[in-house]
Coordinates of C-alpha atoms in Angstrom, one line a residue:
M755 CA -10.0 5.0 1.2
L756 CA -10.5 8.7 1.7
D757 CA -11.6 10.2 5.1
F758 CA -13.7 13.3 5.4
D759 CA -14.8 15.5 8.3
G760 CA -18.4 16.7 8.7
P761 CA -21.8 15.3 7.6
A762 CA -21.7 12.6 5.0
P763 CA -23.3 13.1 1.5
T764 CA -26.3 11.1 0.5
L765 CA -25.8 7.8 -1.2
T766 CA -27.9 9.1 -4.1
S767 CA -25.5 12.0 -4.6
V768 CA -22.4 9.7 -4.6
R769 CA -24.1 7.3 -7.0
A770 CA -24.9 10.2 -9.3
R771 CA -21.2 11.3 -9.4
V772 CA -20.0 7.8 -10.1
A773 CA -22.8 7.3 -12.8
E774 CA -21.5 10.4 -14.5
R775 CA -17.8 9.4 -14.5
A776 CA -17.6 5.6 -14.5
P777 CA -18.8 4.9 -18.1
D778 CA -15.9 6.9 -19.5
I779 CA -13.2 5.0 -17.5
A780 CA -12.6 2.0 -19.8
S781 CA -10.8 -0.2 -17.3
L782 CA -13.9 -0.3 -15.0
H783 CA -15.7 -2.3 -17.6
Y784 CA -13.4 -5.3 -17.5
E785 CA -13.6 -8.5 -15.6
V786 CA -11.3 -11.6 -15.4
D787 CA -12.5 -14.6 -17.5
G788 CA -13.5 -17.7 -15.7
D789 CA -10.3 -19.5 -16.6
G790 CA -8.2 -16.6 -15.3
R791 CA -6.3 -16.2 -18.5
G792 CA -8.0 -13.2 -20.2
L793 CA -10.3 -10.3 -19.7
T794 CA -13.8 -9.6 -20.9
A795 CA -15.4 -6.1 -21.3
V796 CA -18.8 -5.5 -19.8
R797 CA -20.7 -3.1 -22.0
E798 CA -23.1 -1.5 -19.5
L799 CA -22.4 -0.6 -15.9
A800 CA -25.3 -0.7 -13.4
V801 CA -23.9 1.9 -10.9
D802 CA -26.4 1.0 -8.2
D803 CA -24.9 -2.4 -8.0
H804 CA -21.4 -0.9 -7.5
V805 CA -22.0 2.0 -5.1
H806 CA -23.2 1.2 -1.6
Q807 CA -23.5 2.6 1.9
L808 CA -22.1 0.5 4.8
G809 CA -24.5 -0.2 7.6
L810 CA -23.3 -1.8 10.8
P811 CA -25.3 -3.4 13.6
Q812 CA -26.4 -0.7 16.1
G813 CA -23.9 -0.2 18.8
Q814 CA -20.8 -1.0 16.8
D815 CA -18.3 1.8 16.7
T816 CA -17.5 2.8 13.2
S817 CA -14.6 5.1 14.0
P818 CA -11.0 4.1 13.2
E819 CA -10.3 4.2 16.9
G820 CA -13.2 1.9 17.7
D821 CA -12.4 -1.3 19.6
G822 CA -13.5 -3.5 16.7
R823 CA -12.7 -1.2 13.8
A824 CA -15.7 -3.0 12.3
A825 CA -16.0 -0.9 9.2
D826 CA -12.4 -1.3 8.2
R827 CA -12.5 -5.0 8.9
M828 CA -15.5 -5.3 6.6
M829 CA -13.7 -3.5 3.8
I830 CA -10.8 -6.0 3.9
S831 CA -12.9 -9.1 4.4
A832 CA -16.2 -8.7 2.5
L833 CA -16.3 -9.9 -1.1
P834 CA -17.2 -7.3 -3.7
A835 CA -20.9 -6.5 -3.7
T836 CA -21.2 -7.2 -7.4
G837 CA -19.6 -9.7 -9.7
R838 CA -19.8 -7.8 -13.0
P839 CA -17.2 -6.2 -13.0
P840 CA -15.6 -6.8 -9.6
W841 CA -15.2 -3.3 -8.1
D842 CA -17.3 -1.3 -5.7
L843 CA -17.3 2.0 -3.9
W844 CA -18.6 2.4 -0.3
L845 CA -19.9 5.4 1.6
I846 CA -18.9 4.6 5.3
P847 CA -20.5 6.8 8.1
R848 CA -18.1 7.2 11.0
A849 CA -18.6 8.4 14.6
K850 CA -16.8 11.5 13.3
G851 CA -17.1 12.2 9.6
Y852 CA -17.2 9.6 6.9
S853 CA -15.1 7.7 4.4
L854 CA -15.3 6.8 0.7
C855 CA -13.7 3.5 -0.2
F856 CA -13.0 2.2 -3.6
R857 CA -12.2 -1.6 -3.8
S858 CA -11.1 -3.7 -6.8
D859 CA -9.9 -7.1 -7.8
H860 CA -6.1 -6.7 -7.6
A861 CA -5.7 -8.7 -10.8
L862 CA -7.4 -5.9 -12.7
R863 CA -5.5 -2.9 -11.3
D864 CA -2.6 -2.0 -9.0
G865 CA -2.5 0.7 -6.4
A866 CA -1.4 3.5 -8.8
A867 CA -4.4 2.8 -11.1
A868 CA -6.7 2.5 -8.1
V869 CA -5.6 5.9 -6.9
G870 CA -6.1 7.4 -10.3
I871 CA -9.5 5.8 -10.8
T872 CA -10.7 6.9 -7.3
R873 CA -9.8 10.5 -8.0
A874 CA -11.3 10.3 -11.5
L875 CA -14.6 9.1 -10.0
L876 CA -14.8 11.4 -7.0
D877 CA -12.7 14.6 -7.4
D878 CA -14.6 17.8 -8.0
R879 CA -11.7 18.9 -10.2
P880 CA -10.6 15.7 -11.9
G881 CA -7.4 15.5 -14.0
W882 CA -4.6 14.8 -11.5
Q883 CA -2.4 11.9 -12.7
P884 CA 0.0 9.8 -10.6
R885 CA 3.6 10.0 -11.5
M886 CA 4.6 7.1 -13.8
H887 CA 8.1 5.8 -14.5
P888 CA 9.2 6.4 -18.2
R889 CA 10.3 3.2 -19.8
I890 CA 14.1 2.8 -19.6
A891 CA 16.3 0.2 -21.3
P892 CA 18.2 -1.4 -18.3
G893 CA 21.8 -2.4 -18.6
L894 CA 23.5 -5.6 -17.5
R895 CA 23.4 -4.4 -13.8
G896 CA 19.6 -4.4 -13.9
F897 CA 19.4 -7.9 -15.2
A898 CA 22.1 -9.0 -12.7
S899 CA 20.1 -7.4 -9.9
V900 CA 16.9 -9.3 -10.8
T901 CA 18.8 -12.6 -11.3
G902 CA 20.6 -12.2 -7.9
Q903 CA 17.3 -11.6 -6.1
A904 CA 15.7 -14.7 -7.8
L905 CA 18.6 -16.9 -6.8
R906 CA 18.6 -15.7 -3.2
A907 CA 14.8 -16.4 -3.1
L908 CA 15.6 -20.1 -3.6
R909 CA 17.1 -20.4 -0.1
S910 CA 15.1 -22.3 2.5
P911 CA 12.4 -20.0 3.9
H912 CA 11.7 -19.4 7.5
V913 CA 9.2 -17.1 9.2
P914 CA 11.0 -14.3 11.2
A915 CA 10.4 -14.2 15.0
A916 CA 7.9 -11.4 15.2
F917 CA 5.6 -13.0 12.7
A918 CA 5.9 -16.6 13.7
A919 CA 2.5 -16.8 15.5
R920 CA -0.1 -19.3 14.3
P921 CA -2.3 -17.5 11.7
A922 CA -5.8 -16.7 12.9
A923 CA -7.2 -16.6 9.3
T924 CA -9.0 -13.3 10.2
Q925 CA -7.5 -9.9 9.6
S926 CA -7.7 -6.3 10.9
M927 CA -6.4 -2.9 9.9
F928 CA -5.2 0.2 11.7
H929 CA -3.5 3.5 10.7
A930 CA -0.9 5.9 12.1
D931 CA -0.6 9.5 10.7
I932 CA 2.3 11.9 10.6
A933 CA 3.0 15.1 8.8
L934 CA 4.6 14.3 5.4
E935 CA 7.2 17.1 6.2
R936 CA 8.6 14.9 9.0
L937 CA 9.6 12.2 6.6
R938 CA 11.0 14.8 4.2
T939 CA 13.0 16.3 7.0
A940 CA 14.6 13.0 7.9
R941 CA 15.4 12.4 4.2
R942 CA 17.1 15.8 3.9
I943 CA 19.2 15.2 7.1
H944 CA 20.3 11.6 6.4
G945 CA 19.9 11.1 2.6
G946 CA 17.8 8.5 0.7
T947 CA 14.2 8.9 -0.1
V948 CA 10.9 9.2 1.8
N949 CA 10.4 5.4 1.1
D950 CA 13.8 4.7 2.6
V951 CA 12.8 6.6 5.8
Y952 CA 9.6 4.7 5.9
L953 CA 11.3 1.3 5.6
A954 CA 14.0 2.2 8.2
A955 CA 11.4 3.3 10.7
L956 CA 9.5 0.1 10.0
S957 CA 12.6 -1.9 10.9
Q958 CA 12.8 -0.1 14.2
A959 CA 9.1 -0.6 14.8
V960 CA 9.3 -4.3 14.3
R961 CA 12.4 -4.5 16.6
R962 CA 10.6 -2.5 19.4
W963 CA 7.3 -4.3 19.0
H964 CA 9.1 -7.7 19.3
A965 CA 11.0 -6.5 22.4
Q966 CA 7.9 -5.2 24.2
D967 CA 6.7 -8.7 24.6
G968 CA 10.0 -9.9 26.0
G969 CA 11.4 -11.1 22.7
R970 CA 15.2 -11.2 22.1
A971 CA 16.8 -9.0 19.5
H972 CA 15.0 -9.4 16.3
P973 CA 17.0 -10.7 13.3
P974 CA 17.1 -8.9 10.0
M975 CA 13.8 -9.5 8.1
P976 CA 13.2 -9.7 4.4
I977 CA 10.2 -7.9 3.0
S978 CA 8.7 -7.7 -0.5
M979 CA 8.5 -4.2 -1.9
P980 CA 6.1 -3.7 -4.9
L981 CA 7.5 -1.5 -7.8
S982 CA 5.3 0.1 -10.3
V983 CA 6.1 -0.4 -14.0
R984 CA 3.0 1.4 -15.2
A985 CA 4.1 3.6 -18.1
P986 CA 3.1 7.3 -18.8
G987 CA -0.2 7.4 -20.6
Q988 CA -1.4 4.1 -18.9
E989 CA -2.5 5.8 -15.6
L990 CA -6.0 4.2 -15.6
A991 CA -5.3 1.2 -17.9
V992 CA -6.6 -2.2 -16.8
G993 CA -3.9 -4.6 -15.5
N994 CA -1.6 -5.1 -12.5
A995 CA 1.6 -3.4 -13.6
L996 CA 3.8 -4.4 -10.7
V997 CA 7.1 -6.2 -10.1
T998 CA 8.5 -6.9 -6.7
A999 CA 11.9 -6.5 -5.1
R1000 CA 13.2 -7.9 -1.8
V1001 CA 14.7 -5.6 0.8
T1002 CA 16.0 -6.8 4.2
L1003 CA 14.8 -4.7 7.1
P1004 CA 17.7 -4.2 9.6
C1005 CA 15.6 -5.0 12.6
A1006 CA 18.6 -6.0 14.7
Q1007 CA 20.0 -2.4 14.4
S1008 CA 19.2 -0.3 17.4
D1009 CA 20.3 3.0 15.9
P1010 CA 17.7 4.4 13.5
R1011 CA 20.4 6.3 11.5
R1012 CA 22.4 3.1 10.9
A1013 CA 19.1 1.3 10.0
L1014 CA 18.5 4.0 7.4
E1015 CA 22.0 3.5 6.0
H1016 CA 21.4 -0.2 5.7
V1017 CA 18.2 0.4 3.8
I1018 CA 19.7 3.0 1.4
A1019 CA 22.6 0.6 0.7
Q1020 CA 20.0 -1.8 -0.7
T1021 CA 17.5 0.5 -2.4
E1022 CA 20.1 2.8 -4.1
P1023 CA 21.5 0.0 -6.3
L1024 CA 18.0 -0.9 -7.3
R1025 CA 17.4 2.6 -8.5
R1026 CA 20.7 3.0 -10.2
S1027 CA 20.4 -0.3 -12.0
H1028 CA 16.8 0.3 -13.1
H1029 CA 15.8 -2.9 -11.4
R1030 CA 12.1 -2.4 -12.0
H1031 CA 12.5 -2.2 -15.8
A1032 CA 14.8 -5.2 -15.9
A1033 CA 12.3 -7.2 -13.9
R1034 CA 9.5 -6.1 -16.2
L1035 CA 11.4 -7.2 -19.3
M1036 CA 12.5 -10.5 -17.8
L1037 CA 9.1 -11.5 -16.5
G1038 CA 7.5 -10.4 -19.7
G1039 CA 9.9 -12.6 -21.7
L1040 CA 9.1 -15.8 -19.7
P1041 CA 6.2 -18.1 -20.4
A1042 CA 3.3 -16.9 -18.4
A1043 CA 3.3 -20.0 -16.0
V1044 CA 7.1 -19.6 -15.4
G1045 CA 6.8 -15.9 -14.8
M1046 CA 4.0 -16.4 -12.3
R1047 CA 6.0 -19.0 -10.4
A1048 CA 9.0 -16.7 -10.2
A1049 CA 6.8 -13.8 -9.0
L1050 CA 5.2 -16.0 -6.3
R1051 CA 8.6 -17.2 -5.1
L1052 CA 9.8 -13.7 -4.6
A1053 CA 6.7 -13.0 -2.5
D1054 CA 6.7 -16.4 -0.6
A1055 CA 5.0 -15.7 2.6
E1056 CA 7.1 -18.3 4.5
A1057 CA 10.2 -16.2 3.7
V1058 CA 8.7 -12.8 3.3
P1059 CA 5.8 -12.5 5.8
A1060 CA 5.3 -8.7 5.2
L1061 CA 4.7 -6.7 2.1
A1062 CA 5.6 -3.0 2.3
S1063 CA 4.4 -0.5 -0.4
T1064 CA 4.4 3.2 -0.9
M1065 CA 1.7 5.2 -2.8
E1066 CA 1.3 8.8 -3.7
A1067 CA -2.4 9.8 -3.5
G1068 CA -1.9 13.3 -4.9
P1069 CA -2.8 16.8 -3.8
E1070 CA -5.9 17.9 -1.8
L1071 CA -9.1 16.3 -3.1
T1072 CA -12.6 17.7 -2.7
H1073 CA -15.8 15.7 -3.2
Q1074 CA -19.1 17.7 -3.4
G1075 CA -17.2 20.6 -1.8
R1076 CA -15.9 18.6 1.1
R1077 CA -12.1 18.2 1.6
A1078 CA -10.6 14.7 2.1
T1079 CA -8.3 14.9 5.2
H1080 CA -6.5 11.5 4.8
A1081 CA -6.0 8.8 2.3
A1082 CA -5.0 5.1 2.8
M1083 CA -4.2 2.2 0.5
F1084 CA -4.7 -1.3 1.7
I1085 CA -5.0 -4.9 0.4
A1086 CA -6.6 -8.0 1.9
L1087 CA -4.0 -10.6 3.0
A1088 CA -3.8 -13.7 0.9
G1089 CA -1.5 -16.6 0.1
G1090 CA -0.3 -16.9 3.7
L1091 CA 0.8 -13.3 4.0
R1092 CA 0.8 -12.2 7.6
C1093 CA 1.2 -8.4 7.3
Y1094 CA 0.8 -5.6 4.8
T1095 CA 2.0 -2.1 5.4
A1096 CA 1.5 0.9 3.1
L1097 CA 2.8 4.4 3.3
T1098 CA 0.2 6.6 1.6
T1099 CA 1.2 10.2 1.0
Y1100 CA -1.7 12.6 0.4
H1101 CA -1.5 16.5 0.4
D1102 CA 0.6 17.2 3.6
N1103 CA -0.1 13.9 5.4
A1104 CA 1.6 10.5 5.5
R1105 CA -0.5 7.6 6.7
L1106 CA 1.0 4.2 7.7
T1107 CA -1.7 1.5 7.1
V1108 CA -1.1 -1.9 8.6
V1109 CA -3.3 -4.9 7.6
H1110 CA -2.4 -7.9 9.8
D1111 CA -3.5 -11.4 10.6
D1112 CA -5.2 -11.3 14.0
G1113 CA -2.8 -14.0 15.3
L1114 CA -0.2 -11.3 15.6
T1115 CA -1.0 -10.1 19.1
G1116 CA 0.1 -6.7 20.2
I1117 CA 0.9 -5.5 16.7
D1118 CA -1.1 -2.4 17.2
G1119 CA 2.0 -1.0 18.9
L1120 CA 3.8 -1.1 15.5
G1121 CA 2.1 2.2 14.5
R1122 CA 3.3 3.9 17.7
H1123 CA 6.8 2.6 17.4
W1124 CA 6.9 3.7 13.7
L1125 CA 5.9 7.2 14.5
T1126 CA 8.6 7.4 17.2
A1127 CA 11.3 6.1 14.9
V1128 CA 10.3 8.7 12.2
H1129 CA 10.5 11.4 14.8
E1130 CA 13.9 10.3 15.9
L1131 CA 15.2 10.3 12.4
A1132 CA 13.8 13.8 11.8
T1133 CA 15.4 15.2 14.9
A1134 CA 18.8 13.3 14.9
R1135 CA 22.0 14.8 13.7
P1136 CA 23.7 13.1 10.7
R1137 CA 25.9 10.2 11.8
T1138 CA 29.6 10.9 11.3
G1139 CA 32.3 8.5 10.2
R1140 CA 30.1 6.6 7.8

């Protein structure tokens, strides 16, 4: 989803841009077969069936700060407006400015492909490509890393305290924005990556959100972290090219610097061992049904109530001469998942997006606590005596 300032373009002009670009993007022509086991290509695209303008009942606030966040809620809850193929693009008028939102069946493309397709459809100067990870032959450490995570996933699951509320079966979304340079500053001071800073700050946010309602110290909490295995040259290709890894957020740790150390201690071995490539090979070598069960076990919502992803949305984008100010990636919750967080970096901004089950009361404070934790990491001196 891209946010813009100023008056919105006409629906006709957005449809014209998509009609010009979409036929040449091969993956937009595919849909999942009825039995879920294959893909079928649709020859012709009826663009008017895919591109729409969101209209809300009069009086509903369409701004992100609105009490109901009605527009965002509709984007995560409404089914695709067309069934052939299942993707759509929405023009969303806001109280200030407007948004353009591309939605897709996750079975057909992951976040990296969705970003690439959105830019290919809308950008006045198309051609930017997301960074892909070259295929690397992992060693024994990579396969041992994947096996270890799979074995640990067999432990009896339990829902961590902050996410133990009874699910409401409805979901909402909110955002928190910070200058990307803040995260980079924290990374330079303390080490690790921007993703490590994001996860460490998230652990602090969960701890503080839980404490604000009188909760005791929050225990460490496992989360599922998607890892792209999309190869160079496959930026827009159909398919969900993801594996997952589990990371434990050190929510009991009150010092953000120590929390970041704990995160780096888990993610650095994943990077060194080429965990993502070992997982790709191991899952690819299993029978489809076995691989699916293994992937679902790693993402079991009873043990891993939150999914935390990171997405680079590229440099500044303009559509019909108007500059997008912010970008956000999101997914609708499914399979018992209670919370999804995404860090979307775009131009000079970083946006934390949180999609959550409405049973998680007070979770809006998570964004504020995350911003505070990033600020603390960006201004704290390195810890000595590590």
